[in-house]
mmCIF file of N, CA and C in Angstrom:
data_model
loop_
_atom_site.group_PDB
_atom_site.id
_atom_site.type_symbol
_atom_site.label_atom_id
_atom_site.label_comp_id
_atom_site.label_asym_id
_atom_site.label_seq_id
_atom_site.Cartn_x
_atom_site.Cartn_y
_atom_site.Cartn_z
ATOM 1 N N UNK A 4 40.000 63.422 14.480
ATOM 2 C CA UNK A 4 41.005 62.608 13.827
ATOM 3 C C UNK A 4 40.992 62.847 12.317
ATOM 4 N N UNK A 5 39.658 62.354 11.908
ATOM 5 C CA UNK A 5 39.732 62.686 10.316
ATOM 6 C C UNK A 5 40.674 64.946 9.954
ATOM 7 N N UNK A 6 40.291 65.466 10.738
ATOM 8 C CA UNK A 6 40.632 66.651 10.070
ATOM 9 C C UNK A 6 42.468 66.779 10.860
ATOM 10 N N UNK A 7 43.309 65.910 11.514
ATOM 11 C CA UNK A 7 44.024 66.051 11.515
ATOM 12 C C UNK A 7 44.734 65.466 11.165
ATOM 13 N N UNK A 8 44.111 64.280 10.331
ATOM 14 C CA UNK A 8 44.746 63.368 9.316
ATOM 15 C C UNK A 8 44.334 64.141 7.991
ATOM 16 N N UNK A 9 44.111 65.641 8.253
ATOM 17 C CA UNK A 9 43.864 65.938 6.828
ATOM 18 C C UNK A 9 42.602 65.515 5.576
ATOM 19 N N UNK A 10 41.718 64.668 6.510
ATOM 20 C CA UNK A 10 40.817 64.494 5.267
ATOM 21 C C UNK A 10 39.823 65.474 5.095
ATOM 22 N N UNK A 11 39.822 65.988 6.330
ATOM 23 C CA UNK A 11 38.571 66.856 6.694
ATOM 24 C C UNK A 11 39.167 68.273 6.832
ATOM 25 N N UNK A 12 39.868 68.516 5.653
ATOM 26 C CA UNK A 12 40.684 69.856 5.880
ATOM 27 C C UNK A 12 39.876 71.292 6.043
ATOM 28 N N UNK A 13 40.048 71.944 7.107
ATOM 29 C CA UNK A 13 39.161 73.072 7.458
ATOM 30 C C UNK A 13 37.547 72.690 8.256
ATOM 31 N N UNK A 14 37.595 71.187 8.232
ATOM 32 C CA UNK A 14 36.365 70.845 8.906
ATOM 33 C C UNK A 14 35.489 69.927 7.597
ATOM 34 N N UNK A 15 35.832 70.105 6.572
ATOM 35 C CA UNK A 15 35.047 69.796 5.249
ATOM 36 C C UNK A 15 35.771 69.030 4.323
ATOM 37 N N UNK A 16 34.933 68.540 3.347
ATOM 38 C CA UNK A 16 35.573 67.358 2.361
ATOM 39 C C UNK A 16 34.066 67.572 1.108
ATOM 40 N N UNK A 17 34.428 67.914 -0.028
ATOM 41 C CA UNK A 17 33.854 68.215 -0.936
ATOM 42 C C UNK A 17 33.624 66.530 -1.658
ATOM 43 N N UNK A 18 32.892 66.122 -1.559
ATOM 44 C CA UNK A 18 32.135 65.006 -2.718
ATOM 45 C C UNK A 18 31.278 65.440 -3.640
ATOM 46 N N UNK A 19 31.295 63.880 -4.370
ATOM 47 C CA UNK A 19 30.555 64.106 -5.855
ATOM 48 C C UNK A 19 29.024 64.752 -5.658
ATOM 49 N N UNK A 20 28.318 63.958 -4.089
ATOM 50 C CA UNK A 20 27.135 64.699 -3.952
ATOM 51 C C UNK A 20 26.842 64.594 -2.951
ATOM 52 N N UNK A 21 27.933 66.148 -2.344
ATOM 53 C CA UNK A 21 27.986 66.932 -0.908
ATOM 54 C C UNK A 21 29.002 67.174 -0.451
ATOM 55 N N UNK A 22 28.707 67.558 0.677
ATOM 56 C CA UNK A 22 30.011 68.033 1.070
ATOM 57 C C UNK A 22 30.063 67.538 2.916
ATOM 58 N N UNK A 23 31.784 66.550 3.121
ATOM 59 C CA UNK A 23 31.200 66.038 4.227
ATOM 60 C C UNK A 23 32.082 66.516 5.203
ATOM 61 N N UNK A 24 31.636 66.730 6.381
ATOM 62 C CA UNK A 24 31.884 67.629 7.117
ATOM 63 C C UNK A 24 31.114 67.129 8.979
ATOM 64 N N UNK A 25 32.033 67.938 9.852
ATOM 65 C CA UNK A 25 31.091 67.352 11.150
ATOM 66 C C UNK A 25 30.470 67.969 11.921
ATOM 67 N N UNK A 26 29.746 67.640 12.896
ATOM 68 C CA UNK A 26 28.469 68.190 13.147
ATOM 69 C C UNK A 26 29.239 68.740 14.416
ATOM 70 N N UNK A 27 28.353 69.125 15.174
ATOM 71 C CA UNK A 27 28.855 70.106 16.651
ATOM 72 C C UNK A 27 29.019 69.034 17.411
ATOM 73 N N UNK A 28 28.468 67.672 17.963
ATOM 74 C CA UNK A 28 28.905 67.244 18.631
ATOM 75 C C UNK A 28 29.571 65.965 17.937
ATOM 76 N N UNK A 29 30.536 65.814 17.134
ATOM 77 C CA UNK A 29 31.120 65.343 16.422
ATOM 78 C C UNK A 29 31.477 64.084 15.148
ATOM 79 N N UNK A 30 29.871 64.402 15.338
ATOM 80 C CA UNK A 30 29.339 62.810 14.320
ATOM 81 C C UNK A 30 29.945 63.468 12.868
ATOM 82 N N UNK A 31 29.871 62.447 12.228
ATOM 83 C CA UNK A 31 30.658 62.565 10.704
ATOM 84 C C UNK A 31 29.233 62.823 9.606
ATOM 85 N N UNK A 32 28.933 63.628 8.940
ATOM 86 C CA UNK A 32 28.068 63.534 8.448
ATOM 87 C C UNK A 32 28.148 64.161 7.007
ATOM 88 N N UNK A 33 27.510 63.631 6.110
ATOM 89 C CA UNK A 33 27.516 63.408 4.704
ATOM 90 C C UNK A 33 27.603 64.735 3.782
ATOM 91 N N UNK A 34 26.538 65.728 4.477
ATOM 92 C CA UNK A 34 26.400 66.639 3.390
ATOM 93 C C UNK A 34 26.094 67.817 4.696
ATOM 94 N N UNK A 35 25.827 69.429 4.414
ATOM 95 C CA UNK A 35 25.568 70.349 4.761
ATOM 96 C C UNK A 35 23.938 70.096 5.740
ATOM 97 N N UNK A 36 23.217 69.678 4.879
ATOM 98 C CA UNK A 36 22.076 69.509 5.348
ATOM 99 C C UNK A 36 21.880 68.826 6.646
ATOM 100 N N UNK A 37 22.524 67.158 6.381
ATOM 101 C CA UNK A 37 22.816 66.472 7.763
ATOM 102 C C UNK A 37 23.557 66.966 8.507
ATOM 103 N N UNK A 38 24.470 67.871 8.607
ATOM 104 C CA UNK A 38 25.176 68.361 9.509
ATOM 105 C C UNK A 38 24.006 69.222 10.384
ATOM 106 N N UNK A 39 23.475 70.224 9.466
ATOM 107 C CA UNK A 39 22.146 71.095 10.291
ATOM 108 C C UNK A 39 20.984 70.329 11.125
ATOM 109 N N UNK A 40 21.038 69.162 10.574
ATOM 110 C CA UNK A 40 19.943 68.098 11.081
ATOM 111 C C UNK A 40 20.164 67.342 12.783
ATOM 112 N N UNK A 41 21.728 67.184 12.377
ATOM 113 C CA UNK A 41 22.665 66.520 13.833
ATOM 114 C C UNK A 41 22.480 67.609 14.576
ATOM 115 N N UNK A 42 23.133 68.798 14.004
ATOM 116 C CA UNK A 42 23.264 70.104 15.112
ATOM 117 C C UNK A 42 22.141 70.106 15.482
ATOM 118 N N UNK A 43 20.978 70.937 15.028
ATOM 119 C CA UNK A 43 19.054 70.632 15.747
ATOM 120 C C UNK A 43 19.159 69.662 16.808
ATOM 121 N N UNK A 44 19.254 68.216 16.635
ATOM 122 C CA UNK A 44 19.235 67.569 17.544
ATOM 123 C C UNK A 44 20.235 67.816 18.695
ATOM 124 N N UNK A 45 21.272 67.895 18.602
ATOM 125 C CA UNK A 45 22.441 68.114 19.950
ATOM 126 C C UNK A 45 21.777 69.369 20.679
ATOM 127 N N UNK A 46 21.562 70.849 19.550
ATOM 128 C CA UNK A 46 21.433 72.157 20.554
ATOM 129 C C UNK A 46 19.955 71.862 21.436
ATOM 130 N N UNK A 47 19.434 70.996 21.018
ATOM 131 C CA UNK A 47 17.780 70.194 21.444
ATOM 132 C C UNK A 47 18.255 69.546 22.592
ATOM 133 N N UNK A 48 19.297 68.712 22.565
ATOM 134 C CA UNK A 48 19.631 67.753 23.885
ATOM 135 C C UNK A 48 19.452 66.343 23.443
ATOM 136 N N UNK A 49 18.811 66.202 21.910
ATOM 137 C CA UNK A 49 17.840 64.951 21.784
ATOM 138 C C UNK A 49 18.861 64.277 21.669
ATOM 139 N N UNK A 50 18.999 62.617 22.285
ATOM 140 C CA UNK A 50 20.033 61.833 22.061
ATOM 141 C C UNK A 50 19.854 61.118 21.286
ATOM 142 N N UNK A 51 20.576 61.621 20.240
ATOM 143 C CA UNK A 51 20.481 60.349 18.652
ATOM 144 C C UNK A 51 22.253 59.747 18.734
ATOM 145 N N UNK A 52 21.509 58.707 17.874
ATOM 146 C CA UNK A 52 22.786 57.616 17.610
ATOM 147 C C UNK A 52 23.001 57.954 15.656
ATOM 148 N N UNK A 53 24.273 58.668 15.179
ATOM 149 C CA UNK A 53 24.656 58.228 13.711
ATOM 150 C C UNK A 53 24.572 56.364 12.808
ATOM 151 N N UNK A 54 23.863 56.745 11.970
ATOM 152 C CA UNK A 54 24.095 55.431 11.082
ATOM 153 C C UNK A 54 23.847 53.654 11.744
ATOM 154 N N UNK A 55 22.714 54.074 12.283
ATOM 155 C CA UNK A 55 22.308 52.438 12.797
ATOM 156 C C UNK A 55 21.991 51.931 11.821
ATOM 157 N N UNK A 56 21.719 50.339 12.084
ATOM 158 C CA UNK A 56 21.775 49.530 10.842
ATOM 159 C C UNK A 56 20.131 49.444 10.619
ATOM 160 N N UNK A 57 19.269 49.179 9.989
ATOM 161 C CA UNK A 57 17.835 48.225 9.554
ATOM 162 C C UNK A 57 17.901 46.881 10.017
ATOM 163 N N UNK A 58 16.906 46.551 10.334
ATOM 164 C CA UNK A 58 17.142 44.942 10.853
ATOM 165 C C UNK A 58 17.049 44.250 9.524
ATOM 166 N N UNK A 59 17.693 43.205 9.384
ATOM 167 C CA UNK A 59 18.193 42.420 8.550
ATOM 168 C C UNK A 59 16.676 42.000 8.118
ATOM 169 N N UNK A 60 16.153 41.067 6.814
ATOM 170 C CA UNK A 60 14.930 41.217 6.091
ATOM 171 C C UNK A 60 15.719 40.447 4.930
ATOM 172 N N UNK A 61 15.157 38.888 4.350
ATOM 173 C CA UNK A 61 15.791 38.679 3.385
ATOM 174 C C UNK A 61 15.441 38.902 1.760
ATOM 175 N N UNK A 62 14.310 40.056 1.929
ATOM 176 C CA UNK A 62 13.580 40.338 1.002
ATOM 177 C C UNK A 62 14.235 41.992 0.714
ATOM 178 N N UNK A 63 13.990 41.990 1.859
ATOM 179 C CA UNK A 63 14.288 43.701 1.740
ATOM 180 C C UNK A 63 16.007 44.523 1.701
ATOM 181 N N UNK A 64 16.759 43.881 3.300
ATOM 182 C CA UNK A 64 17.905 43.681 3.514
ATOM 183 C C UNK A 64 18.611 42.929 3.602
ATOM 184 N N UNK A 65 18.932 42.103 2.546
ATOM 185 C CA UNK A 65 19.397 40.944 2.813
ATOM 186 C C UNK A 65 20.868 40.895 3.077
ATOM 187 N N UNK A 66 21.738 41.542 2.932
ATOM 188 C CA UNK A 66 23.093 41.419 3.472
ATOM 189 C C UNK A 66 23.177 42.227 4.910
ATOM 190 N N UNK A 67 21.899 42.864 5.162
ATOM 191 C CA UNK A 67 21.818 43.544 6.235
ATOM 192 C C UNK A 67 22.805 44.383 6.580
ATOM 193 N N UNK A 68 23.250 45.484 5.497
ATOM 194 C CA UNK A 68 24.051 46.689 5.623
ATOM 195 C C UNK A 68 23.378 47.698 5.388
ATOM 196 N N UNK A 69 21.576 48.035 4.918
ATOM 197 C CA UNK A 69 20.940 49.177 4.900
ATOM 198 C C UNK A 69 21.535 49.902 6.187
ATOM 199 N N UNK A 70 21.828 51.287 6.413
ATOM 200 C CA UNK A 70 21.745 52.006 7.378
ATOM 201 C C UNK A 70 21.085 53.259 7.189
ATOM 202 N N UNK A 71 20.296 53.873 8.648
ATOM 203 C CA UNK A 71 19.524 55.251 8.220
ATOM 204 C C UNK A 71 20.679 56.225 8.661
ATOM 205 N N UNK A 72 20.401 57.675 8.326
ATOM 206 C CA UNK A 72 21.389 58.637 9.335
ATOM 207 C C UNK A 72 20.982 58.485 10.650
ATOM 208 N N UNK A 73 20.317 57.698 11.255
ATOM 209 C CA UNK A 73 19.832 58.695 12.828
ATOM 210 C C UNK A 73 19.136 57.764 13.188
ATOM 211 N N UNK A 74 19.380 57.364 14.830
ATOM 212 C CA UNK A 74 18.376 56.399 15.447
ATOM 213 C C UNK A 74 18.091 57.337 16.664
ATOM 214 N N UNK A 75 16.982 57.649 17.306
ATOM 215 C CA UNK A 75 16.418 58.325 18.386
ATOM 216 C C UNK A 75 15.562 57.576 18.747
ATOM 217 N N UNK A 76 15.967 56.633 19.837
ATOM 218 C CA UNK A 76 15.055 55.634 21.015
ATOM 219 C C UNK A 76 14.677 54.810 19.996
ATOM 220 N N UNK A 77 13.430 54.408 18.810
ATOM 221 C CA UNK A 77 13.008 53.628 18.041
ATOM 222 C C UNK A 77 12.482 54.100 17.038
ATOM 223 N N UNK A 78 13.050 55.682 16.948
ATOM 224 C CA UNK A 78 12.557 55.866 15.249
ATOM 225 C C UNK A 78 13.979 56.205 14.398
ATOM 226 N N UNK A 79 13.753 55.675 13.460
ATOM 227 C CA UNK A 79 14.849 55.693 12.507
ATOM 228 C C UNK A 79 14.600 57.561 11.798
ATOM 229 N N UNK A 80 15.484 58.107 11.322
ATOM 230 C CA UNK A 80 15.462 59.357 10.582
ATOM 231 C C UNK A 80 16.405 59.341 9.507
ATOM 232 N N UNK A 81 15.643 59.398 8.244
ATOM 233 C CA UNK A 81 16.603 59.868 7.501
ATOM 234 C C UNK A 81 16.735 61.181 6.397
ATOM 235 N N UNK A 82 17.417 61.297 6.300
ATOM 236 C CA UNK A 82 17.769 62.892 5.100
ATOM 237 C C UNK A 82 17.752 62.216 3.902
ATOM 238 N N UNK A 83 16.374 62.718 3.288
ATOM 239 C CA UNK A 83 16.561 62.016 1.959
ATOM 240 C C UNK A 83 16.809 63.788 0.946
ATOM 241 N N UNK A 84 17.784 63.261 0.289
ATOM 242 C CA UNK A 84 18.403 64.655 -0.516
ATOM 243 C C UNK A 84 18.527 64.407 -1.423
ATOM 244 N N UNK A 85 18.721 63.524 -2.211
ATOM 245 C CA UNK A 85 18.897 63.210 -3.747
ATOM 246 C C UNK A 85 17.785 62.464 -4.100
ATOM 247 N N UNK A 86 16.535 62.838 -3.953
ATOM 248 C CA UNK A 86 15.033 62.169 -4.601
ATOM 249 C C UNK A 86 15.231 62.014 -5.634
ATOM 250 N N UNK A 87 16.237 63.182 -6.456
ATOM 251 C CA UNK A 87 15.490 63.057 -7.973
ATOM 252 C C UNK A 87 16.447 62.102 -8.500
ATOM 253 N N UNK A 88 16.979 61.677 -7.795
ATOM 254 C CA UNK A 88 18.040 60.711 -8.435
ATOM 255 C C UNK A 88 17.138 58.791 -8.284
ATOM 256 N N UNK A 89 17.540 58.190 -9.442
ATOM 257 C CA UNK A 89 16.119 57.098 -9.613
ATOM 258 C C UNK A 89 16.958 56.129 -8.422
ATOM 259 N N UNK A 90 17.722 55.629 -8.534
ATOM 260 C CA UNK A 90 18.710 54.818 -7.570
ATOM 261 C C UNK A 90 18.322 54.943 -6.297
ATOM 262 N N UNK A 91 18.361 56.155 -6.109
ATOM 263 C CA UNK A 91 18.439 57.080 -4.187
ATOM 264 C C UNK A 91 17.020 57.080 -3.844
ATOM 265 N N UNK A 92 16.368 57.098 -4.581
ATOM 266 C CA UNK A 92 14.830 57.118 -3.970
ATOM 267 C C UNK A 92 13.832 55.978 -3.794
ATOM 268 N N UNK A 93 14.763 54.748 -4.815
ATOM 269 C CA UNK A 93 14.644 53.897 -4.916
ATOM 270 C C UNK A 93 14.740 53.061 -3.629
ATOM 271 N N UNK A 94 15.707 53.124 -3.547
ATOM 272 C CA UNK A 94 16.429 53.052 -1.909
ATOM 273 C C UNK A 94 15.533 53.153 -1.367
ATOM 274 N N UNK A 95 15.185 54.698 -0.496
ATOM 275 C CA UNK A 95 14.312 55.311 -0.063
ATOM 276 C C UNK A 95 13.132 54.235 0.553
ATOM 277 N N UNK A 96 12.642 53.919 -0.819
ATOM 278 C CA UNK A 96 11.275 53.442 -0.801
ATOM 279 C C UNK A 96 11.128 51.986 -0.338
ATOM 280 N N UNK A 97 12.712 51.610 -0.569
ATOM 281 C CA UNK A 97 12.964 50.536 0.599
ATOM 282 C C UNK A 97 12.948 49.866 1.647
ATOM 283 N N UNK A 98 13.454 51.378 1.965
ATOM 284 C CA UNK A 98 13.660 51.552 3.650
ATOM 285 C C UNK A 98 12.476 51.809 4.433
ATOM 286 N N UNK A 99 11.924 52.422 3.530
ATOM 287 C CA UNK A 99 10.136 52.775 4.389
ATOM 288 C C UNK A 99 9.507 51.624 4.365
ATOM 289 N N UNK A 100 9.883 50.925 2.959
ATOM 290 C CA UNK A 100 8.955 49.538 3.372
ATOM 291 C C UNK A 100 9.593 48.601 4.492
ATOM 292 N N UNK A 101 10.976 48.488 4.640
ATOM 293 C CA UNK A 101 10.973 47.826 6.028
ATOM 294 C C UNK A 101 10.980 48.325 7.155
ATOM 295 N N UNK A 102 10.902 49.517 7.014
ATOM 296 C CA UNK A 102 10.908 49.949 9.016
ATOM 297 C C UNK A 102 8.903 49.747 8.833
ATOM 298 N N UNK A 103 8.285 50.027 8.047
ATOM 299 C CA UNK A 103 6.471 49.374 8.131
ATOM 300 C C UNK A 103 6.813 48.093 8.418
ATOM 301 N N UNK A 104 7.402 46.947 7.751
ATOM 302 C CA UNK A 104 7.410 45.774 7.581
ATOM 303 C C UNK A 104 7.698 45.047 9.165
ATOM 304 N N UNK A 105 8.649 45.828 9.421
ATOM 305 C CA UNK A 105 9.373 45.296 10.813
ATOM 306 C C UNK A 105 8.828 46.573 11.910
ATOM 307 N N UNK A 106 7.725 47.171 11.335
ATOM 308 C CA UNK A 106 7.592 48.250 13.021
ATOM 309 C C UNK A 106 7.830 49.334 13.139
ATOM 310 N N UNK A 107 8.961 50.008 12.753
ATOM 311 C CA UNK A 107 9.554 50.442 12.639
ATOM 312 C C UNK A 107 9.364 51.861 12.591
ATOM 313 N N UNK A 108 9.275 53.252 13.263
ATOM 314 C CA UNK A 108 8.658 54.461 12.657
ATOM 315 C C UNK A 108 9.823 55.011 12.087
ATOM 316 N N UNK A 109 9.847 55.452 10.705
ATOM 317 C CA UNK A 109 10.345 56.138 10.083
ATOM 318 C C UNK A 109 10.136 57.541 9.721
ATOM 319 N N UNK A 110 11.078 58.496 10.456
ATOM 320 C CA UNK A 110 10.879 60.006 9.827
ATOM 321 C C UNK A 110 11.772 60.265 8.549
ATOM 322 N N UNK A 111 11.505 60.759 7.701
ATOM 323 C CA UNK A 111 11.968 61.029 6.133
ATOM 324 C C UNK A 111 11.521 62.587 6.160
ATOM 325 N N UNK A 112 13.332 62.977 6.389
ATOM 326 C CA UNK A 112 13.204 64.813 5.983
ATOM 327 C C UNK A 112 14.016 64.772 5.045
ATOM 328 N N UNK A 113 13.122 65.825 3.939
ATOM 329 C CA UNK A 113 13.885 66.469 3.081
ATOM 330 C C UNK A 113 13.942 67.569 2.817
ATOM 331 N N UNK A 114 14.559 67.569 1.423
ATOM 332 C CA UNK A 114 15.345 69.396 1.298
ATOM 333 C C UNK A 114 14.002 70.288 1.750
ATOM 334 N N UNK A 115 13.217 70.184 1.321
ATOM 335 C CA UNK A 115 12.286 71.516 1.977
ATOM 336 C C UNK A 115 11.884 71.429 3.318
ATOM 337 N N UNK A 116 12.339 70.186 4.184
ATOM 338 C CA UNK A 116 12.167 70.149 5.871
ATOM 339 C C UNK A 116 13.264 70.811 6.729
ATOM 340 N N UNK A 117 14.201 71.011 5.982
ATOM 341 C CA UNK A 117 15.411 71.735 6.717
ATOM 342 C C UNK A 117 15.312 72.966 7.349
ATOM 343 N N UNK A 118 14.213 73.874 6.432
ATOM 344 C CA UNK A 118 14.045 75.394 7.317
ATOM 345 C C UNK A 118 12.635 74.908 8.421
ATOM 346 N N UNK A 119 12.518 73.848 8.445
ATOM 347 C CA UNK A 119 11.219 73.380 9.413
ATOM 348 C C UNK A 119 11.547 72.574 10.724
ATOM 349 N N UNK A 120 12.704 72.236 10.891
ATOM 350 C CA UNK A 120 12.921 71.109 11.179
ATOM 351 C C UNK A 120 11.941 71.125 12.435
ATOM 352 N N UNK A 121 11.821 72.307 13.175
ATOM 353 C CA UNK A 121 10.738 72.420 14.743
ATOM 354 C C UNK A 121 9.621 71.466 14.412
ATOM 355 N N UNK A 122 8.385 71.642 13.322
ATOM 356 C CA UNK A 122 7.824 71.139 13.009
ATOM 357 C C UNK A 122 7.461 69.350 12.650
ATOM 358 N N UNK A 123 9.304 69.091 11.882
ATOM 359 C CA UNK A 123 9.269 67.932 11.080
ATOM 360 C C UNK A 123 9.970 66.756 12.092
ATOM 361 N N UNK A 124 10.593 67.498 13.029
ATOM 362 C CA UNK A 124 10.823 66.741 13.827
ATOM 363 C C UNK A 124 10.804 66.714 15.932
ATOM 364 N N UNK A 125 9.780 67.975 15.393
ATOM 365 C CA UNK A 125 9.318 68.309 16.851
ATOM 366 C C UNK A 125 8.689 67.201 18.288
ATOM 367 N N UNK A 126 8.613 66.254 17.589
ATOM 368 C CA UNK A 126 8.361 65.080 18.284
ATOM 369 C C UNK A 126 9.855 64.434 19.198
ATOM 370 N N UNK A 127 10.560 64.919 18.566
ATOM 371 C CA UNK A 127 11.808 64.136 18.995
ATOM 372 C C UNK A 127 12.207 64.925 20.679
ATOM 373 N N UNK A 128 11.566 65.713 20.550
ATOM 374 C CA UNK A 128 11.911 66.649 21.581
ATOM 375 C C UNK A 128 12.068 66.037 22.973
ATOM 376 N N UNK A 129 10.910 64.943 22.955
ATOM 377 C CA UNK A 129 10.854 64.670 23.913
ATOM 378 C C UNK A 129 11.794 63.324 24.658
ATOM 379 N N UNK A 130 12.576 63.446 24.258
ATOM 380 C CA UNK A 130 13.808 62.451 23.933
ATOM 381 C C UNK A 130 14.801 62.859 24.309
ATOM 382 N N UNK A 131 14.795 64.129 25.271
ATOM 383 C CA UNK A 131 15.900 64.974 25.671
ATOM 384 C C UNK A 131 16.523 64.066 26.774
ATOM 385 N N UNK A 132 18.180 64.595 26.523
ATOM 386 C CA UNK A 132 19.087 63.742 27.526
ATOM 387 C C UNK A 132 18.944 64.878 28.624
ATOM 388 N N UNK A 133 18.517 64.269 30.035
ATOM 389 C CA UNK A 133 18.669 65.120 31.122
ATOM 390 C C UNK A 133 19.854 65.025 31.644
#
C-alpha cells in the first residue's frame, strides 16, 4: 500500500536518519540495517512480530508508547543505530532498564552486529515457524 500510494517510491523513502523501506516479508522498517535484520529472520523462518510495545512502568514508561523493533516469543530486539546520538542512547538505556526491571530479555544489535547477525542472534533460531 504505502509504495502504491507512492510513499515508498521504488520500495524506499529517504529520511533524516535512514532510509525506510520494506523487508521481504513485508514489515515496514526504518532504515537499511533493519530491513537486513527482518530479512535474517524471515529467510531463518524465525517468527517475529514488528514494533511491540514495553509494558507500561510509571517510572520508566509511563505513557506506555516505548516500542522495540522486534518481539520473538519473549525477547524483545532492538537495532540500536544512532548510539552516538545523546537522545537515542539515552533511550536505549531505558529500555534495557525495563525489559531487566519487568523480565524481560533484551537483544541490542548494532552497527557492527549486522555482518554477524548468525552469531548475535543465533539463539533465535530456535523459534522457527514449522
Amino acid at each position: 500500500a504505502l509504495i502504491q500510494a507512492g510513499v515508498l517510491e521504488g520500495g524506499t523513502q529517504r529520511l533524516f536518519f535512514g532510509t525506510r523501506c520494506l523487508a521481504n516479508d513485508g514489515h515496514e522498517c526504518a532504515s537499511i540495517a533493519e530491513k537486513t535484520i527482518d530479512d535474517w529472520m524471515t529467510n531463518l523462518k524465525i517468527n517475529h512480530h514488528k514494533e511491540p510495545l514495553y509494558p507500561y512502568d510509571q517510572e520508566l514508561n509511563p505513557e506506555g508508547k516505548l516500542r522495540a523493533d522486534w518481539l520473538v516469543e519473549n525477547t524483545l530486539i532492538e537495532y540500536a543505530g544512532l548510539m552516538n546520538r545523546k537522545e537515542y542512547s539515552e533511550k536505549i538505556s531505558r529500555k534495557r532498564l525495563l525489559a531487566e526491571k519487568h523480565g524481560i530479555e533484551l537483544i541490542i544489535v548494532t552497527a557492527e552486529d549486522i555482518l554477524t547477525l548468525d552469531k548475535k542472534l543465533g539463539k533465535l533460531s530456535s523459534y522457527k515457524v514449522v
